[in-house]
Short mmCIF file of C-alpha atoms in Angstrom, two decimals:
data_model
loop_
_atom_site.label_atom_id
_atom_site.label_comp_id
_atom_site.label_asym_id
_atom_site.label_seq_id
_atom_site.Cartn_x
_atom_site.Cartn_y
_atom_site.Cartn_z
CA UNK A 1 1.05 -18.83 8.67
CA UNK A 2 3.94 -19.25 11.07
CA UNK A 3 6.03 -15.99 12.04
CA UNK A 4 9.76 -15.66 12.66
CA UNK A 5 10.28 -13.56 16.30
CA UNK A 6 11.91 -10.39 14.69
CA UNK A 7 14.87 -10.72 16.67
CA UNK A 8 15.84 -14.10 14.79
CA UNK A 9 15.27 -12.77 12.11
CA UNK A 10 17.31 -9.89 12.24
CA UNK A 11 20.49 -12.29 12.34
CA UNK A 12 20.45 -12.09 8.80
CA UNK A 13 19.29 -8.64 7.85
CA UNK A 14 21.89 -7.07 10.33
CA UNK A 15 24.98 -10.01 9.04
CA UNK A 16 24.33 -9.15 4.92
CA UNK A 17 24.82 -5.50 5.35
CA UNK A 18 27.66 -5.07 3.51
CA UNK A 19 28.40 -8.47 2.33
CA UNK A 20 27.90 -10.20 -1.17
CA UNK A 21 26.30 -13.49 -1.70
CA UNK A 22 28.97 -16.77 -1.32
CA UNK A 23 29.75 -19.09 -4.30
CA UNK A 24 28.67 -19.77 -7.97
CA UNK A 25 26.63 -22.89 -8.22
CA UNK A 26 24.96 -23.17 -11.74
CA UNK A 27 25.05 -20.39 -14.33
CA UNK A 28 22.78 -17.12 -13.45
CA UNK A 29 18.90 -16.94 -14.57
CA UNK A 30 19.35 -14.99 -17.77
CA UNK A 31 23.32 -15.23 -17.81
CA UNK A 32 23.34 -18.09 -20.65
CA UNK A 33 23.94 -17.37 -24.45
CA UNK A 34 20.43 -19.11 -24.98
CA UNK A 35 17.28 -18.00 -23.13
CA UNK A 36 15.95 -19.80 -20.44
CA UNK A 37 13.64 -22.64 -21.72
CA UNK A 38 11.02 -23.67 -19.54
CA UNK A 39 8.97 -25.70 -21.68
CA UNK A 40 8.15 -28.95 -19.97
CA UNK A 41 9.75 -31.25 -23.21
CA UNK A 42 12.65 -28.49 -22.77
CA UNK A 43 13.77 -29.16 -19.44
CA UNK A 44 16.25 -32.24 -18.38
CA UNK A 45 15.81 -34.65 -16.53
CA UNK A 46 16.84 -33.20 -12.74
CA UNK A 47 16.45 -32.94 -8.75
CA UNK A 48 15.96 -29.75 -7.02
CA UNK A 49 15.58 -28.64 -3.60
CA UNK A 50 13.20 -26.44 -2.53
CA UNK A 51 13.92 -24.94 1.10
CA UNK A 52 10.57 -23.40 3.04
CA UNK A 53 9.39 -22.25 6.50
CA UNK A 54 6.33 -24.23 7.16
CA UNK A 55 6.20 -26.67 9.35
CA UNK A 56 2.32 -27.55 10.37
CA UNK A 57 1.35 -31.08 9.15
CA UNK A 58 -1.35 -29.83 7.36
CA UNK A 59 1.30 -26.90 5.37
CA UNK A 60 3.67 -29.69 4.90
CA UNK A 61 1.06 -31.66 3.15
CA UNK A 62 -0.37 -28.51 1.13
CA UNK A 63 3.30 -27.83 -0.52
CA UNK A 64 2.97 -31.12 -1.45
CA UNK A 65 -0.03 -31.60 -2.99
CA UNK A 66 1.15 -28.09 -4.87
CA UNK A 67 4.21 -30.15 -5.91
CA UNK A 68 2.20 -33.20 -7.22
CA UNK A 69 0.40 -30.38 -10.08
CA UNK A 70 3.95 -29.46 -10.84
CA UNK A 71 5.15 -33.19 -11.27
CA UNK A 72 2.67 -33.81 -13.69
CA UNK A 73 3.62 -30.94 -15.91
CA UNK A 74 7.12 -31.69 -15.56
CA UNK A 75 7.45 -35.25 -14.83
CA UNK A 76 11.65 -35.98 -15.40
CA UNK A 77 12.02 -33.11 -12.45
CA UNK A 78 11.90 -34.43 -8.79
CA UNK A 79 11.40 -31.71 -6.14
CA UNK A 80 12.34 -32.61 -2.29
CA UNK A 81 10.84 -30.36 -0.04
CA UNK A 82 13.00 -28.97 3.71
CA UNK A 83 10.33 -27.90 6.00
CA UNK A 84 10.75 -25.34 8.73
CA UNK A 85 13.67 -23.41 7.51
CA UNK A 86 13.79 -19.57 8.19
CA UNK A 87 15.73 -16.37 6.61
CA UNK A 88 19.10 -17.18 7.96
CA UNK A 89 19.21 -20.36 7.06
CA UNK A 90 18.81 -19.51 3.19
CA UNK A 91 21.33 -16.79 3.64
CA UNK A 92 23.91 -18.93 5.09
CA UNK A 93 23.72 -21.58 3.01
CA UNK A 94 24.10 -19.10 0.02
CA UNK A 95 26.58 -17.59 1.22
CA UNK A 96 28.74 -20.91 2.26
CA UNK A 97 28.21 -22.16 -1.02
CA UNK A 98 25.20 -24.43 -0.29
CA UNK A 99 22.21 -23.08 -1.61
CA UNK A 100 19.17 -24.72 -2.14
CA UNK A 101 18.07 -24.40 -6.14
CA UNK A 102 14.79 -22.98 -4.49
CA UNK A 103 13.72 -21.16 -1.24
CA UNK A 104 10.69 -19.67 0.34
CA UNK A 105 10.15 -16.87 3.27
CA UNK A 106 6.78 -16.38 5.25
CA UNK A 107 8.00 -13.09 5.88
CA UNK A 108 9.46 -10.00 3.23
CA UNK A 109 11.71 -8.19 6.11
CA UNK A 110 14.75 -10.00 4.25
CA UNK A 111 14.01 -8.98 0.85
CA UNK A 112 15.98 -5.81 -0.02
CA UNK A 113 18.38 -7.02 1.53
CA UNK A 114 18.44 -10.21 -0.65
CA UNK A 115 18.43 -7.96 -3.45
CA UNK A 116 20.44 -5.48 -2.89
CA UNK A 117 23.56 -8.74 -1.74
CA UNK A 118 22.73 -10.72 -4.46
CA UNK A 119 21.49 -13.57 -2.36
CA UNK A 120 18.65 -14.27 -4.58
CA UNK A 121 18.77 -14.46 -8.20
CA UNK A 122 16.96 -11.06 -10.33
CA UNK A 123 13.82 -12.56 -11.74
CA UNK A 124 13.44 -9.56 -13.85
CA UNK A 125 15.20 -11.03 -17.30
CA UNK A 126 13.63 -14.41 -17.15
CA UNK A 127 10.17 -12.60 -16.11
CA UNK A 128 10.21 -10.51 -19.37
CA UNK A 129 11.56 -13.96 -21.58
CA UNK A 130 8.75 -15.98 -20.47
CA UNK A 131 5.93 -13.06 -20.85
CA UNK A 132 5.05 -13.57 -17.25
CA UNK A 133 2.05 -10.68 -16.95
CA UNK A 134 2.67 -9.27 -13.41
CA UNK A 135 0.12 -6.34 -14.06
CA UNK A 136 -2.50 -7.86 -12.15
CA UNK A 137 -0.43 -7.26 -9.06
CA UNK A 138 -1.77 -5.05 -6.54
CA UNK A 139 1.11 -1.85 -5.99
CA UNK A 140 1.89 -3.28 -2.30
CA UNK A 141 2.37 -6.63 -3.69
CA UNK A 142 4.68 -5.63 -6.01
CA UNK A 143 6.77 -3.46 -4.01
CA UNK A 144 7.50 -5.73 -1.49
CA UNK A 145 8.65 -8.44 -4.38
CA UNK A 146 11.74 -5.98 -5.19
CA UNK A 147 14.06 -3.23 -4.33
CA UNK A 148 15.74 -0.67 -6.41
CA UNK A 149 14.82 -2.30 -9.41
CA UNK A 150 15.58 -5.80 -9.14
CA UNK A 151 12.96 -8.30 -8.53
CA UNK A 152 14.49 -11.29 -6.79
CA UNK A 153 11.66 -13.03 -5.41
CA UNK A 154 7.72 -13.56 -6.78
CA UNK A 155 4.60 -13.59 -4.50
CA UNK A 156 3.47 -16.76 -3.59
CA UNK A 157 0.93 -16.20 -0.63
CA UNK A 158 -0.16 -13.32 1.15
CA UNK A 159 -1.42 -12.08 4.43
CA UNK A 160 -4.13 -9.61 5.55
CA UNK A 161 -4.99 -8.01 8.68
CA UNK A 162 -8.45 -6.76 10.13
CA UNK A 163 -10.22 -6.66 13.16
CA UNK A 164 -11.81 -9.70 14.76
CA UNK A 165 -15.04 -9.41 17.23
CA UNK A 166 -16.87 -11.63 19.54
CA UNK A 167 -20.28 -11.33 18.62
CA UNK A 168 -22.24 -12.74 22.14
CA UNK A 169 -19.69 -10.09 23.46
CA UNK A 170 -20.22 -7.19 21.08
CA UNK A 171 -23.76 -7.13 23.01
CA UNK A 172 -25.70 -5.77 19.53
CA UNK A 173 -22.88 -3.59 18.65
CA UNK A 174 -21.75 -3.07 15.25
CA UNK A 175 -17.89 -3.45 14.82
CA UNK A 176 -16.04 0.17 15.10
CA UNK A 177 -14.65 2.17 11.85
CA UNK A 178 -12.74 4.86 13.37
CA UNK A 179 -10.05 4.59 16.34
CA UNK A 180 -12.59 7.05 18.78
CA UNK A 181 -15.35 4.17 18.66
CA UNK A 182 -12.69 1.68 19.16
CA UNK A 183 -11.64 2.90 21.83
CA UNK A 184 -15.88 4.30 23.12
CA UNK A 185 -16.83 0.30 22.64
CA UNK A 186 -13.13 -1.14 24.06
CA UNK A 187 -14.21 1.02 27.90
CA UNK A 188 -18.09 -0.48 27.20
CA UNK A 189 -17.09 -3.80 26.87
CA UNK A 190 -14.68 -4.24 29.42
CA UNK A 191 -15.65 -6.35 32.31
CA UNK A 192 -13.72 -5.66 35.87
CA UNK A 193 -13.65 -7.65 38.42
CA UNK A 194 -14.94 -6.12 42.05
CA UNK A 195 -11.50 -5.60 43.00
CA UNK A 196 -10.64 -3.61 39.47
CA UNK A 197 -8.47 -6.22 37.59
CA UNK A 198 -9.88 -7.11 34.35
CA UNK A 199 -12.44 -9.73 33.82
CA UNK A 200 -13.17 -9.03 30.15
CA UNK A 201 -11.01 -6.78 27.78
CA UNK A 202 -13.17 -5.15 25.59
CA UNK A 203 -9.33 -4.15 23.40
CA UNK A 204 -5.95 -5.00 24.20
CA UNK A 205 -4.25 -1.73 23.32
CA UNK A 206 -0.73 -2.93 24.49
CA UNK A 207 2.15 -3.21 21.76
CA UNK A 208 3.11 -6.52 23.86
CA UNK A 209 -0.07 -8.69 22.60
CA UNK A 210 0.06 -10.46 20.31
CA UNK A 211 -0.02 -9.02 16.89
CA UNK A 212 0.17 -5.44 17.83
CA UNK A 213 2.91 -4.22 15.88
CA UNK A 214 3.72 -1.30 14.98
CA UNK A 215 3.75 -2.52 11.37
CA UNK A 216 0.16 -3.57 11.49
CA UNK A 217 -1.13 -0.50 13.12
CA UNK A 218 0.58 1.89 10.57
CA UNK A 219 -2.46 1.10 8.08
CA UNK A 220 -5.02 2.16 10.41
CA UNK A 221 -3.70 5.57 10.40
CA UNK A 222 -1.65 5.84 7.24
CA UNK A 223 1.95 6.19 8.69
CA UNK A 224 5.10 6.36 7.22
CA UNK A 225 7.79 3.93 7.47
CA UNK A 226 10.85 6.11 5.82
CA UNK A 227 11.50 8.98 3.66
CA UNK A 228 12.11 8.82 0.01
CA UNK A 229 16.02 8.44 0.65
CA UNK A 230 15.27 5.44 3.13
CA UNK A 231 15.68 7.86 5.96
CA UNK A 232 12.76 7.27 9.16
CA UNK A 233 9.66 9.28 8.56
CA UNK A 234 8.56 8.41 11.82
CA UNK A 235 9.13 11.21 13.59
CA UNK A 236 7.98 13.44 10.97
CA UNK A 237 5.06 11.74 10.10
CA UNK A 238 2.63 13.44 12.41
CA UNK A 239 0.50 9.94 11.80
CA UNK A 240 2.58 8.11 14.86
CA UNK A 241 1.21 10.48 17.10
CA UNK A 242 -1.86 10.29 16.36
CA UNK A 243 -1.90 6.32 16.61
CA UNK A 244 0.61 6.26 20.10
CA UNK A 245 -1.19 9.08 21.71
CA UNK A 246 -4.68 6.99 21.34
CA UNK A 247 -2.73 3.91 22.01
CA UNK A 248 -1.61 5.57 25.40
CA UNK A 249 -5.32 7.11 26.22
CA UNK A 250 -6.58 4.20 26.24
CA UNK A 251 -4.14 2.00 28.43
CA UNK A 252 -4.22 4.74 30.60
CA UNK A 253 -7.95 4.29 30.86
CA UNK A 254 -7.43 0.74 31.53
CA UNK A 255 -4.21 1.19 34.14
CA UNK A 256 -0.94 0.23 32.82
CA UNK A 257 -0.12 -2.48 35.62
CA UNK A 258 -3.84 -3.69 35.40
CA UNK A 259 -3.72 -4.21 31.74
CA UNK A 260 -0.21 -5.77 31.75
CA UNK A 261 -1.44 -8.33 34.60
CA UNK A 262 -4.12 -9.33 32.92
CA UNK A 263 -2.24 -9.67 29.76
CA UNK A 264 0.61 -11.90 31.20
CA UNK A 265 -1.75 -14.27 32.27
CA UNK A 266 -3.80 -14.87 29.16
CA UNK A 267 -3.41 -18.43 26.95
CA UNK A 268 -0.85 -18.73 24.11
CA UNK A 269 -1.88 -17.09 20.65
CA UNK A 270 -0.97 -20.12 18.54
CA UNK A 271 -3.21 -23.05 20.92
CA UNK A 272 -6.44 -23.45 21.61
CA UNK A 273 -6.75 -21.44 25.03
CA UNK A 274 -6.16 -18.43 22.92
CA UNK A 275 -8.30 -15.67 24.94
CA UNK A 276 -10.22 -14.21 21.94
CA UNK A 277 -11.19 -17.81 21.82
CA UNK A 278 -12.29 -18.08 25.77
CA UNK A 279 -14.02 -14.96 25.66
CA UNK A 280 -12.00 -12.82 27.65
CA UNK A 281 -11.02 -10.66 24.98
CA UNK A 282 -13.94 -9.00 22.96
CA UNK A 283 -11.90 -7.59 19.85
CA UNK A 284 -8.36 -8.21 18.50
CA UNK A 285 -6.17 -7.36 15.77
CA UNK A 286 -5.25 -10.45 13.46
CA UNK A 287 -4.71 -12.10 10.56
CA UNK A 288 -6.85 -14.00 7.80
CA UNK A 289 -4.86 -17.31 8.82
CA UNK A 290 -6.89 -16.73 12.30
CA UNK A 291 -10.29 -17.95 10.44
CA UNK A 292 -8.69 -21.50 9.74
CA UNK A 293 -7.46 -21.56 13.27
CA UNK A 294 -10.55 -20.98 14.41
CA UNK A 295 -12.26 -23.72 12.98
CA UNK A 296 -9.80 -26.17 13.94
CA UNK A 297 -9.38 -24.99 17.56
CA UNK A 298 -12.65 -23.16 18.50
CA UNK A 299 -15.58 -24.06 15.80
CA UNK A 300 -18.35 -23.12 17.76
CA UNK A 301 -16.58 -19.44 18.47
CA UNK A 302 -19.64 -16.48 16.85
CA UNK A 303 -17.64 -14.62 15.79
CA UNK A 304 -17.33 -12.15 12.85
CA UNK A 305 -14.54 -9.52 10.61
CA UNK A 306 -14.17 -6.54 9.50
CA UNK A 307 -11.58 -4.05 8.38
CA UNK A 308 -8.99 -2.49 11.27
CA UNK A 309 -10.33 1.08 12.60
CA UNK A 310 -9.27 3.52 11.54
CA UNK A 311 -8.09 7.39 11.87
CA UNK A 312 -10.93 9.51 12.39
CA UNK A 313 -9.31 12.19 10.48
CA UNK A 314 -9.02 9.82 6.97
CA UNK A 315 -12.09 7.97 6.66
CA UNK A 316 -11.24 6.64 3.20
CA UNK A 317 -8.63 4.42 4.66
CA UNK A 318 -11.38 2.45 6.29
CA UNK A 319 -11.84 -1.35 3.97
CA UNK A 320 -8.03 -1.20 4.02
CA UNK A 321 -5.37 -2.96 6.05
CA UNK A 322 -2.13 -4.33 6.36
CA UNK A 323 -0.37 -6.96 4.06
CA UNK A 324 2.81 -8.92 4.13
CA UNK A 325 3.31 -12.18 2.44
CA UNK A 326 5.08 -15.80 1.58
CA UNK A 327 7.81 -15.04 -1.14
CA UNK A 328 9.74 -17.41 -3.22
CA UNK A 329 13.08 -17.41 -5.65
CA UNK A 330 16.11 -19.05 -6.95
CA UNK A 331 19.10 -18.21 -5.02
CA UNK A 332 22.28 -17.42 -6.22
CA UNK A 333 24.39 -20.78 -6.97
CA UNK A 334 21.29 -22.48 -7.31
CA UNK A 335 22.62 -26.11 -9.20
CA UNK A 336 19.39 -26.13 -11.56
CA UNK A 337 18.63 -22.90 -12.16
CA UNK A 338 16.41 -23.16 -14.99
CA UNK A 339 14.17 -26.11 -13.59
CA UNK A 340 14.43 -23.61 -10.11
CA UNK A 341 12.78 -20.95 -12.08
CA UNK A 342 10.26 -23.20 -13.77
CA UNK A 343 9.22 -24.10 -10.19
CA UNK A 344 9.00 -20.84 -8.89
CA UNK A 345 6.71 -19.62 -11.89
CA UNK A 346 4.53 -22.62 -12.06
CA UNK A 347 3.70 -22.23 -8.21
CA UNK A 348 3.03 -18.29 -8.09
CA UNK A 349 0.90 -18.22 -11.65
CA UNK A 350 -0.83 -21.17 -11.79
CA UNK A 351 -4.17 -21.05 -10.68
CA UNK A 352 -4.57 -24.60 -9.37
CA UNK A 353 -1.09 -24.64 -7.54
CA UNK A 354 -2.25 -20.93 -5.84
CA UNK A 355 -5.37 -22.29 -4.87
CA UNK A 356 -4.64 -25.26 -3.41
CA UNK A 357 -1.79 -23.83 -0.93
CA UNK A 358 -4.64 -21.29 0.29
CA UNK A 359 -7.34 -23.60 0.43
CA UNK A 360 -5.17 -25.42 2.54
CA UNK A 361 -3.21 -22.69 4.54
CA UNK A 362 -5.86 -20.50 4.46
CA UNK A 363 -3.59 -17.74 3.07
CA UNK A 364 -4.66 -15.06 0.54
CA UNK A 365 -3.63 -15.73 -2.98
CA UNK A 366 -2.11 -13.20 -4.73
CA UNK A 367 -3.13 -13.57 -8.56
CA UNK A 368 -6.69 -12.27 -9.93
CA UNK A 369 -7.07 -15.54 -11.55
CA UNK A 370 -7.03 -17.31 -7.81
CA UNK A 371 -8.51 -14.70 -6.38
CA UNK A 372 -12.03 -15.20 -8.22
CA UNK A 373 -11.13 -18.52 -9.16
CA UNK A 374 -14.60 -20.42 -7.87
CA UNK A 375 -12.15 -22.97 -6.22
CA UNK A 376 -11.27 -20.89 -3.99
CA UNK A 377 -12.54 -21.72 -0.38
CA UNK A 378 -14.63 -18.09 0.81
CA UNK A 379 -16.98 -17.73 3.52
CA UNK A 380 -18.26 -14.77 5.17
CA UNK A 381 -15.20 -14.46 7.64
CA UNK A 382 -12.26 -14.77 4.99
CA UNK A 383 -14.25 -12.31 2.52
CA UNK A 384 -13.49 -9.54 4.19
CA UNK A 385 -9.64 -10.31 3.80
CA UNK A 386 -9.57 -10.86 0.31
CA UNK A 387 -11.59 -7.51 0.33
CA UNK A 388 -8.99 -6.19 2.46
CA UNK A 389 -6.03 -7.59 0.10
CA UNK A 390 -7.69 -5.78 -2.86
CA UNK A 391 -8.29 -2.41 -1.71
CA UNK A 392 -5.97 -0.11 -3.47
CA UNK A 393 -5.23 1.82 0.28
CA UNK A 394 -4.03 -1.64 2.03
CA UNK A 395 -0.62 -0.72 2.86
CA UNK A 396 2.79 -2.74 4.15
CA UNK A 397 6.10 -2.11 5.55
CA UNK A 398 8.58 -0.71 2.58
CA UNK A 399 11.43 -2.62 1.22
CA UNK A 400 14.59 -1.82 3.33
CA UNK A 401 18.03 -2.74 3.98
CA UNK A 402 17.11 -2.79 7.78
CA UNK A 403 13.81 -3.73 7.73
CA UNK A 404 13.74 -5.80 11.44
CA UNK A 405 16.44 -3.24 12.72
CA UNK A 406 13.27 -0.48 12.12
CA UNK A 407 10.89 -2.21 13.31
CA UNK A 408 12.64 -3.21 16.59
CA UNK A 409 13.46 0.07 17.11
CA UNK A 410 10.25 1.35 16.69
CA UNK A 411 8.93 -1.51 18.83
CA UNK A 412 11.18 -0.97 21.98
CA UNK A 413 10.37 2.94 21.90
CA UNK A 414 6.17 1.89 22.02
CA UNK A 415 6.86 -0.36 24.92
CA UNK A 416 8.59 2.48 26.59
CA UNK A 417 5.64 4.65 25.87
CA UNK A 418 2.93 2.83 26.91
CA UNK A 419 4.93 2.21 30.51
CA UNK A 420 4.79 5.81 30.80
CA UNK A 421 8.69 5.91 30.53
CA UNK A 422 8.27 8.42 27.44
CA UNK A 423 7.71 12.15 28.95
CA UNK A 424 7.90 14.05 25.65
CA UNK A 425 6.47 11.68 23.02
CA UNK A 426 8.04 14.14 19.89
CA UNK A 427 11.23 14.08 21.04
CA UNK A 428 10.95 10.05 21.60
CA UNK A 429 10.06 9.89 17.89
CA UNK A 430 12.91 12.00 16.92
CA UNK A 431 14.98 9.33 18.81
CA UNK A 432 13.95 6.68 16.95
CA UNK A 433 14.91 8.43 13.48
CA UNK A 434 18.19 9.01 15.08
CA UNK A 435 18.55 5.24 16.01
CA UNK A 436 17.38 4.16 12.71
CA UNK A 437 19.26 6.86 10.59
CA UNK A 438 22.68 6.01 11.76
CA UNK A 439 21.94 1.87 11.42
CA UNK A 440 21.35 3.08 8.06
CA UNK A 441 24.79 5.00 7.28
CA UNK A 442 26.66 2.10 8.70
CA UNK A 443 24.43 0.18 6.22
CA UNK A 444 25.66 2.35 3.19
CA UNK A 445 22.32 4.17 3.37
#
């Protein structure tokens, strides 16, 4: 999986705010006097484009081959696939008139507001006319699909995040459950140099590597994203503290400037001098997308998985994680709406289609039929993902009109902290509702 820098793709969270989508194309899913017929002998003969973010060789190819199960099934419908296209793309083309009949995002920050603008299509009337049984869907899964009420987009593939550990360097250890043995083994497996700088990290704690966001960290301690009115919990949740003040402890233990040195000069995350992979980095936060990586760039790595750490204070989190996927729908003016829709369901329920995109992208599927399906690629290292994806306490980021605008927010203020530039870390939280709280008024909120 690819990911979208959060600042790009805020452009079209923060631009949709209080605009509508742009101009009618074909009819509406659900709109027509008849009901949607996506029978294959039902269908005409047409050509539809289908807009996604990939952009690896080896994604490329696994739309495709994804595409060719489709073709079969629906022969007099030709599908060209745009690679490497991100949120703002879709929304600007929608909005100028220009949609595609079918996009895909790697990432749900844009969803509610998708929803909420009418960018893409509501799924929810075609859904219930085909009998398309969504019940299987884990609760995160299908909150992140939809927002107040309408369900514009369907799960394709998802993502899950745990805790990666290098096993020559774990020195016998077994991996840590709780932040205080994270943080015990981090100090024991740290490796200085005999002037102090760091040879070996045993933990990065820094929100500046990598995938240390504060997204991914909320499921190790069960934090709150926003109040039942969409209002920031953050600063009420008592959970951020508990995560930034063992965040801090633990840079602190390291040295700020040490730790940020070190950092700076470590090997880009997406290449093969990624430092996990060299061995200067002991354990890491990541995604299930990291095992494929792995093989391709560093296949004699030992290495093994397990869940994130977690609070000490709510051991029952532990086996859970974070999750964020690949979503797919029919935007608005969409010229073939109904083979659009045929598309999008025959890629995120069929079996074969599902299995062959996470073979291939090593992504987790989202359906229980893919999930045990025994086609399904699994070895040791991606088990404990799809375990991950299926416990009921994995958590993600809720649905929100200002979904990047949060997270930025949130993001810049844990920078600050871990600098030292924070002196009173409850009133710093407090700021951050304030920030978020009045993006969210100008928002309509």
């Amino acid at each position: 999986m690819r990911f979208v820098p959060l600042a790009a793709a805020g452009l079209a969270v923060l631009s949709l705010a209080a605009c509508t989508a742009g101009k009618e194309g074909g009819p509406a899913l659900g709109s027509q006097s008849k009901p949607t017929n996506t029978a294959p002998t039902a269908l005409p003969a047409a050509s539809i484009e289908l807009w996604h973010g990939f952009s690896a060789d080896s994604e490329v190819k696994a739309f495709t081959d994804a595409i060719a199960g489709f073709n079969k099934k629906y022969p007099q419908i030709k599908v060209k696939l745009v690679k490497g296209v991100q949120d703002e793309q879709i929304t600007q083309a929608v909005r100028g008139g220009r949609p595609p009949d079918v996009a895909s995002s790697f990432t749900t920050d844009s969803v509610a507001t998708w929803c909420k603008s009418g960018v893409f299509q509501d799924l929810n009337p075609v859904i219930k006319q085909d009998g398309v049984d969504l019940s299987g869907l884990p609760p995160v899964v299908n909150d992140y699909t939809q927002y107040e009420g309408k369900r514009c987009v369907m799960p394709l593939l998802t993502d899950a995040y745990g805790l990666y550990y290098n096993k020559a360097l774990m020195k016998g250890h077994q991996p840590p459950k709780t932040l205080s043995e994270l943080t015990k083994l981090a100090k024991e497996l740290t490796v200085r140099n005999p002037d102090g700088t760091i040879k070996v990290a045993g933990f990065i704690p820094s929100g500046q590597y990598y995938e240390n966001t504060a997204g991914h960290w909320s499921a190790m301690v069960g934090a709150k994203w926003t109040n039942p009115d969409g209002t920031s919990a953050i600063g009420s949740d008592p959970a951020w503290k508990t995560l930034l003040n063992w965040q801090k402890e633990l840079i602190d233990w390291y040295g700020y400037a040490n730790l940020d040195k070190f950092r700076k000069g470590l090997g880009d995350e997406f290449s093969g001098k990624h430092p996990f992979y060299q061995g200067k980095v002991a354990m890491g936060i990541d995604g299930e997308w990291r095992v494929a990586m792995i093989a391709n760039e560093a296949p004699k790595l030992d290495y093994g998985t397990a869940p994130m750490p977690v609070d000490d204070a709510k051991p029952d989190l532990y086996g859970s994680g974070f999750t964020a996927g690949t979503v797919i729908g029919v935007p608005k003016g969409a010229k073939n709406p109904e083979a659009a829709w045929a598309l999008v369901k025959y890629l995120t329920t069929d079996t074969d289609a599902l299995v062959t995109l996470a073979n291939a992208i090593r992504n987790v599927p989202t359906t229980k039929a893919a999930l045990e399906s025994p086609a399904l690629k699994k070895d040791e290292h991606f088990q404990t993902f799809l375990d991950i994806f299926a416990n009921p306490k994995t958590s993600t980021i809720p649905a929100h009109v200002n979904s990047v605008f949060n997270q930025e927010a949130l993001q810049g203020f844990i920078t600050s902290w871990e600098k030292g530039s924070v002196k009173d870390l409850d009133a710093g939280l407090k700021g951050v509702d304030k920030t978020i709280d009045a993006k969210f008024k100008l928002s309509g909120g």
